[in-house]
CSV table of C-alpha atoms in Angstrom, one decimal:
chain,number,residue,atom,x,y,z
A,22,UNK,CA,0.0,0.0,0.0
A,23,UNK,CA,1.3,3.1,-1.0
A,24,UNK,CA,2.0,5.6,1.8
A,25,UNK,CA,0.0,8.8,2.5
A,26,UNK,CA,0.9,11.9,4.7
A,27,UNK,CA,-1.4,14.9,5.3
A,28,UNK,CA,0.9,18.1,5.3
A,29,UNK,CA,-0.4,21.1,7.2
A,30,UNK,CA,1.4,24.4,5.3
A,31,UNK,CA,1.2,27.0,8.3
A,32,UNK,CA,3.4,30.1,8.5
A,33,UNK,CA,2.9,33.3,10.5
A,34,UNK,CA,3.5,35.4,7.6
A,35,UNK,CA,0.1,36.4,6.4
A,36,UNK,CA,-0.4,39.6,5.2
A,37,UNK,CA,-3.9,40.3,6.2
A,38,UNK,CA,-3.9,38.8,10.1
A,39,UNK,CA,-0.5,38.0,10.4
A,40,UNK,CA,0.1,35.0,13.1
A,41,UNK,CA,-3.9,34.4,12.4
A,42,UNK,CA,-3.0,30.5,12.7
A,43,UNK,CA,-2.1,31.0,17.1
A,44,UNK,CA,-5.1,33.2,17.3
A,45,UNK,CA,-6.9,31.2,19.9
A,46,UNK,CA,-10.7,29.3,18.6
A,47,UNK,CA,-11.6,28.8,22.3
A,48,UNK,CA,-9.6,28.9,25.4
A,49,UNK,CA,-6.3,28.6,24.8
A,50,UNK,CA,-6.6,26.4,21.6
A,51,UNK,CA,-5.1,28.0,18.8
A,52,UNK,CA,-6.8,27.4,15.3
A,53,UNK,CA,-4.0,25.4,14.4
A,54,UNK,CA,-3.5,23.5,17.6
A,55,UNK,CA,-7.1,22.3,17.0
A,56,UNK,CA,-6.6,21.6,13.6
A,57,UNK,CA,-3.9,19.3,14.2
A,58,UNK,CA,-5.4,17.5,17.0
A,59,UNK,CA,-9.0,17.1,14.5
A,60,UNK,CA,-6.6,16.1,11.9
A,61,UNK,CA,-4.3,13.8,14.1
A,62,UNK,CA,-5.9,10.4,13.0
A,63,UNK,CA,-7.3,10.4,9.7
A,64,UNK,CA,-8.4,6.7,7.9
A,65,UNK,CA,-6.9,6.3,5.2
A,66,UNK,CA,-3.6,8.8,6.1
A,67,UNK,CA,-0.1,7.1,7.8
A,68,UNK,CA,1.1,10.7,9.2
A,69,UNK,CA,0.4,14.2,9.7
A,70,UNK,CA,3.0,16.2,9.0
A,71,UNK,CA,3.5,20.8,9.6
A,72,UNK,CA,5.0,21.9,6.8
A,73,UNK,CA,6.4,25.5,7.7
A,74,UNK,CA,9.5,27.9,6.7
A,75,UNK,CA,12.9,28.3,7.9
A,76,UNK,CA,12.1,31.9,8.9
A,77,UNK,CA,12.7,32.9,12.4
A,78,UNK,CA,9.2,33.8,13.1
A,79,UNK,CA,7.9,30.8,12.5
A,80,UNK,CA,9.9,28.9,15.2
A,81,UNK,CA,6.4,29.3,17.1
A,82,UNK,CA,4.7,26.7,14.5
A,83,UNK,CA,7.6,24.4,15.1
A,84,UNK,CA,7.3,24.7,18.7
A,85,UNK,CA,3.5,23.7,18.5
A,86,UNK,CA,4.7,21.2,16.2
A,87,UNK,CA,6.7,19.6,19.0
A,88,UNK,CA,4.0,20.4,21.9
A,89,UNK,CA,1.3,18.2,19.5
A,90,UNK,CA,3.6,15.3,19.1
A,91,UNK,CA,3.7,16.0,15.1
A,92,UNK,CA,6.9,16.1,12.6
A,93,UNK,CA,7.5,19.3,11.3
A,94,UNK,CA,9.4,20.0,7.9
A,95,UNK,CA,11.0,23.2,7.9
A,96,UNK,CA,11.8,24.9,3.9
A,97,UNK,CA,11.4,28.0,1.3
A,98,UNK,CA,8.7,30.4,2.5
A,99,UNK,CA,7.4,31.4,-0.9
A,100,UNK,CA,8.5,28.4,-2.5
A,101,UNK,CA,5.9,26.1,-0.9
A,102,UNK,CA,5.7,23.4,-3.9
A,103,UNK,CA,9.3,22.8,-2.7
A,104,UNK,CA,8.5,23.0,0.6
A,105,UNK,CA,6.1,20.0,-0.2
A,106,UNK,CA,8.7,17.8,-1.6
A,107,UNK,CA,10.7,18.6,0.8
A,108,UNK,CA,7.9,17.3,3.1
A,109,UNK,CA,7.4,14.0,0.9
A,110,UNK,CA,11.5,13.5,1.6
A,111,UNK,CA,11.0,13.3,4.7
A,112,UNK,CA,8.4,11.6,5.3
A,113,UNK,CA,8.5,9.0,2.9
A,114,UNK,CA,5.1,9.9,1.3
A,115,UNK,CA,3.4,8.1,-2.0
A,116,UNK,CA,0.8,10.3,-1.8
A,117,UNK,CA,-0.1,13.8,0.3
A,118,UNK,CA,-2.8,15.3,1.3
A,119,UNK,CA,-2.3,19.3,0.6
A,120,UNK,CA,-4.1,21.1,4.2
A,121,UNK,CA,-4.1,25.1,4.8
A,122,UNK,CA,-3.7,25.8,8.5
A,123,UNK,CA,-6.1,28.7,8.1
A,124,UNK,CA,-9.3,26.4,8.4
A,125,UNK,CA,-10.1,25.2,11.7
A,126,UNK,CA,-12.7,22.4,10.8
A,127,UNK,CA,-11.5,20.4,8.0
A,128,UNK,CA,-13.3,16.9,8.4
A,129,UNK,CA,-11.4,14.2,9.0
A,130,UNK,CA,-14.2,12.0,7.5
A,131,UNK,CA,-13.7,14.3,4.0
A,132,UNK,CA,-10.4,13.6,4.0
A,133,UNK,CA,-10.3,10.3,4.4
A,134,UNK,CA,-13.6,10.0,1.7
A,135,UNK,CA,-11.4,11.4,-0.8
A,136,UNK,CA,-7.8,9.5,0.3
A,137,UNK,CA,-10.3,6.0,-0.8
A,138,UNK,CA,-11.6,7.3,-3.9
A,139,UNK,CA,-8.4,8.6,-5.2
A,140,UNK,CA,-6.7,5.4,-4.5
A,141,UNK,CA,-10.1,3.3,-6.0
A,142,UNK,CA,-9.6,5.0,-9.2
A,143,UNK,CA,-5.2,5.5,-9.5
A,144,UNK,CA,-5.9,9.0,-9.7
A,145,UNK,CA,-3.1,11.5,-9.6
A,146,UNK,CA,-4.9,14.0,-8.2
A,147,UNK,CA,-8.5,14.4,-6.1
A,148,UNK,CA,-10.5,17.2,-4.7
A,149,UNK,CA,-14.3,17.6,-3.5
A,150,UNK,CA,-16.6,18.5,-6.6
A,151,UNK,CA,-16.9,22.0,-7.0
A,152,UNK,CA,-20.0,23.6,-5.1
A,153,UNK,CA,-20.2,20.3,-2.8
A,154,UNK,CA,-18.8,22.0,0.3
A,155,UNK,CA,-18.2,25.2,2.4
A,156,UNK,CA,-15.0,26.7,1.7
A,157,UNK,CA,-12.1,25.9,4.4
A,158,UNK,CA,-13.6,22.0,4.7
A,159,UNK,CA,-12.6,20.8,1.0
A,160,UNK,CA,-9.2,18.8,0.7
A,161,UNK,CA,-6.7,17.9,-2.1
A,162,UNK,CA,-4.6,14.6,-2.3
A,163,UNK,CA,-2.1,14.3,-5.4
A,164,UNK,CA,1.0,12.2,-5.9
A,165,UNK,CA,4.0,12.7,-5.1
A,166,UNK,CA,5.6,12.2,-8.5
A,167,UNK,CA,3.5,14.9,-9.9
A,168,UNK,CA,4.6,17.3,-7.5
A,169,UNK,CA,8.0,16.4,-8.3
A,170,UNK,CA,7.6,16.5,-12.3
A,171,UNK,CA,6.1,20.0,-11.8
A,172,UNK,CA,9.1,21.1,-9.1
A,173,UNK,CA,11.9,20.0,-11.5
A,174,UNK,CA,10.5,21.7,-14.8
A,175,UNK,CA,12.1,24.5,-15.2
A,176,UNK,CA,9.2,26.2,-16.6
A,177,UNK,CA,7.4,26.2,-13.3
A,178,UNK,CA,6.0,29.8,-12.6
A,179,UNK,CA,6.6,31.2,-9.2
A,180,UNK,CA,3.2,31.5,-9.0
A,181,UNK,CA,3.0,27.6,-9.5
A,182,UNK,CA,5.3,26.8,-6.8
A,183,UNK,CA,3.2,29.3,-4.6
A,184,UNK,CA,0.3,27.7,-5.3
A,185,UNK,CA,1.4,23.9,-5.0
A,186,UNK,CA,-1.0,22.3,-7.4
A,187,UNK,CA,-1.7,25.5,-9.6
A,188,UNK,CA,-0.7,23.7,-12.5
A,189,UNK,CA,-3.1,20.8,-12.1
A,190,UNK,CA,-6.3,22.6,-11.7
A,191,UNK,CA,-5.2,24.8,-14.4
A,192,UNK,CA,-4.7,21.8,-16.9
A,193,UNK,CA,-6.8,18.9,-15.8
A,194,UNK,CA,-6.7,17.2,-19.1
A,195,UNK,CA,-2.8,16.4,-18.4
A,196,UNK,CA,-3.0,14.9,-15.4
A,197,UNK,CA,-5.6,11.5,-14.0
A,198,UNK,CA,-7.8,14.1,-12.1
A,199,UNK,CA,-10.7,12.7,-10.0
A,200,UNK,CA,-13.4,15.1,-7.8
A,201,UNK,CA,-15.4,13.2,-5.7
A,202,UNK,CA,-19.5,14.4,-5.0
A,203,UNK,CA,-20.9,14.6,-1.6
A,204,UNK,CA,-24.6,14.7,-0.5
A,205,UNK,CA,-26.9,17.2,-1.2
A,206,UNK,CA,-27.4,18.9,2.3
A,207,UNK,CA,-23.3,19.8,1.9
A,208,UNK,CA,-23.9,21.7,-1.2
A,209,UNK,CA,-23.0,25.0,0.6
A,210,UNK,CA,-20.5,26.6,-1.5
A,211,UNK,CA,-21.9,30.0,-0.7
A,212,UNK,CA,-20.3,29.3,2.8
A,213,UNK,CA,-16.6,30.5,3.7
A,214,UNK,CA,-15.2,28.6,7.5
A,215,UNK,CA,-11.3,30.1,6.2
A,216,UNK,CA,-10.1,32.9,8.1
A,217,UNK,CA,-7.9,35.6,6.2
A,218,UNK,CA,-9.5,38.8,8.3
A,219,UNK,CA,-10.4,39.8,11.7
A,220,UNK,CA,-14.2,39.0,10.9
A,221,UNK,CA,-13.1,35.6,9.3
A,222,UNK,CA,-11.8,34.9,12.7
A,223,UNK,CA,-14.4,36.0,14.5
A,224,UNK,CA,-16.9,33.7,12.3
A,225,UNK,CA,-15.1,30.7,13.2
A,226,UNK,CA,-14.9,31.4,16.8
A,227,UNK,CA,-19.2,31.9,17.2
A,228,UNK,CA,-19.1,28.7,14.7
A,229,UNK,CA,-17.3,27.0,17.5
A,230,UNK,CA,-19.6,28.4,20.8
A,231,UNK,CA,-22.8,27.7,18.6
A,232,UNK,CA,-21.5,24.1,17.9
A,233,UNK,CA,-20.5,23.4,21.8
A,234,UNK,CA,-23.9,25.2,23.1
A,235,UNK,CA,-26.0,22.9,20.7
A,236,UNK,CA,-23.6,19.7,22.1
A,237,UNK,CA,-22.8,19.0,18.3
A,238,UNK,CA,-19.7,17.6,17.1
A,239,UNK,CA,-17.5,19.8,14.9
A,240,UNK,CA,-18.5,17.6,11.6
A,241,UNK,CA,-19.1,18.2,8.4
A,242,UNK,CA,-22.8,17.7,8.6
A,243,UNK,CA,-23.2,19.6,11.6
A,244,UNK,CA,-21.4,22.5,10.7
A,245,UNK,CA,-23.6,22.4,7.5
A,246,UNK,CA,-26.7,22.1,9.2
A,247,UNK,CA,-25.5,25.4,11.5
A,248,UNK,CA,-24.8,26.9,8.7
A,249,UNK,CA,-27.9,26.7,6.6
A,250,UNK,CA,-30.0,27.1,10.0
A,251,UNK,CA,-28.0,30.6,9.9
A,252,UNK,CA,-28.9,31.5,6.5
A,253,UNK,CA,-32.5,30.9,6.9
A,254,UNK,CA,-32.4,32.6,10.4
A,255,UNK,CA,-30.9,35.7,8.2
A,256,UNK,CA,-33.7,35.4,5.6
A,257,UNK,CA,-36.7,35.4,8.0
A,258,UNK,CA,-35.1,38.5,9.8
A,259,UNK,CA,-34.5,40.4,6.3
A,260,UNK,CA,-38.5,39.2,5.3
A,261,UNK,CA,-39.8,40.5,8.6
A,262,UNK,CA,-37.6,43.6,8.3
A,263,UNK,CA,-39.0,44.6,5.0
């Protein structure tokens, strides 16, 4: 069986909410502390691996890395297609699963859903269908060799190696590409559970305290059922208000 490791790519560098990823969710859980620990055990997935840069700032994500019990791979900032390989060095990865740290509830249960249907089907690379679910709970696995193909050709844009698998999604027809449907009730691309700004954060934080006040687990189907319960909340209010 070929070997698959999940690779978080978290650096304190943004440049909207910079250090957004140790912003606490609740308590003193960061949003990527709880990502990793959602994220820790994953069917399908051998290791999960932080995939971060060798800049000084981001000894904190390395320091997590440590305090979670989870590899870290240290390489290029800007360069993070390298920094992916890199990864797939170490680790000894077949296969990875591509996570941003900047999205709290990525389903393990997604994950893994995908992870079997790209391997049913020898596909070379896998995401959700588009429009199936929220933003910030999708997932990409791809192989290692493509990543390597597109790292060693010189014609790689910078923009590609920022991007990781840029080139993929931009030329399908190349590649065994495979997108995998989920249910109706997740068809919530309308949604957005990624934090780039202050109000993103905040979002994800009442996401969190509505979830834990309702005694729901974090899921992709209960997140999608807050959600929509939200929306039509929002739609009676603006009906009454007119």
């Amino acid at each position: 069986m070929k070997r698959c490791v999940a690779v978080i790519q978290a650096r304190m560098g943004s440049s909207r909410l910079p250090g957004k990823i140790l912003e606490p969710l609740h308590d003193d859980v960061s949003l990527l502390a709880y990502q990793c620990r959602r994220l820790r055990h994953i069917e399908g997935v051998d290791e999960l691996l932080i995939a971060t840069t060798t800049a000084r700032r981001d000894n904190v994500i390395a320091d997590l890395a440590q305090a979670e019990g989870i590899r870290v791979c240290r390489g290029s900032e800007h360069d993070v297609l390298s920094r992916f390989v890199r990864a797939a060095d170490m680790s000894l990865a077949d296969t990875l699963v591509r996570i941003t740290s900047d999205s709290p509830f990525r389903d393990p249960g997604v994950i893994a859903r995908c992870v079997a249907e790209h391997r049913a089907h020898g596909a070379e690379y896998t995401r959700p269908e588009a429009g199936h679910l929220p933003k910030g709970l999708r997932a990409e696995i791809v192989e290692t060799r493509v990543l390597r193909q597109i790292d060693s050709d010189s014609a790689t844009t910078d923009r590609e190696r920022e991007h990781v698998t840029l080139r993929i999604r931009e030329n399908p027809g190349a590649y065994r590409c495979l997108t995998v449907a989920f249910p109706d009730e997740l068809h919530h691309p309308e949604f957005d559970l990624s934090v780039d700004t202050a109000d993103e954060l905040e979002f994800v934080r009442m996401i969190h305290s509505s979830l834990e006040a309702r005694a729901w687990p974090a899921d992709i189907g209960h997140i999608c059922a807050l959600l929509a319960e939200m929306a039509q909340g929002r739609q009676q209010q603006q009906r009454i208000a007119s």
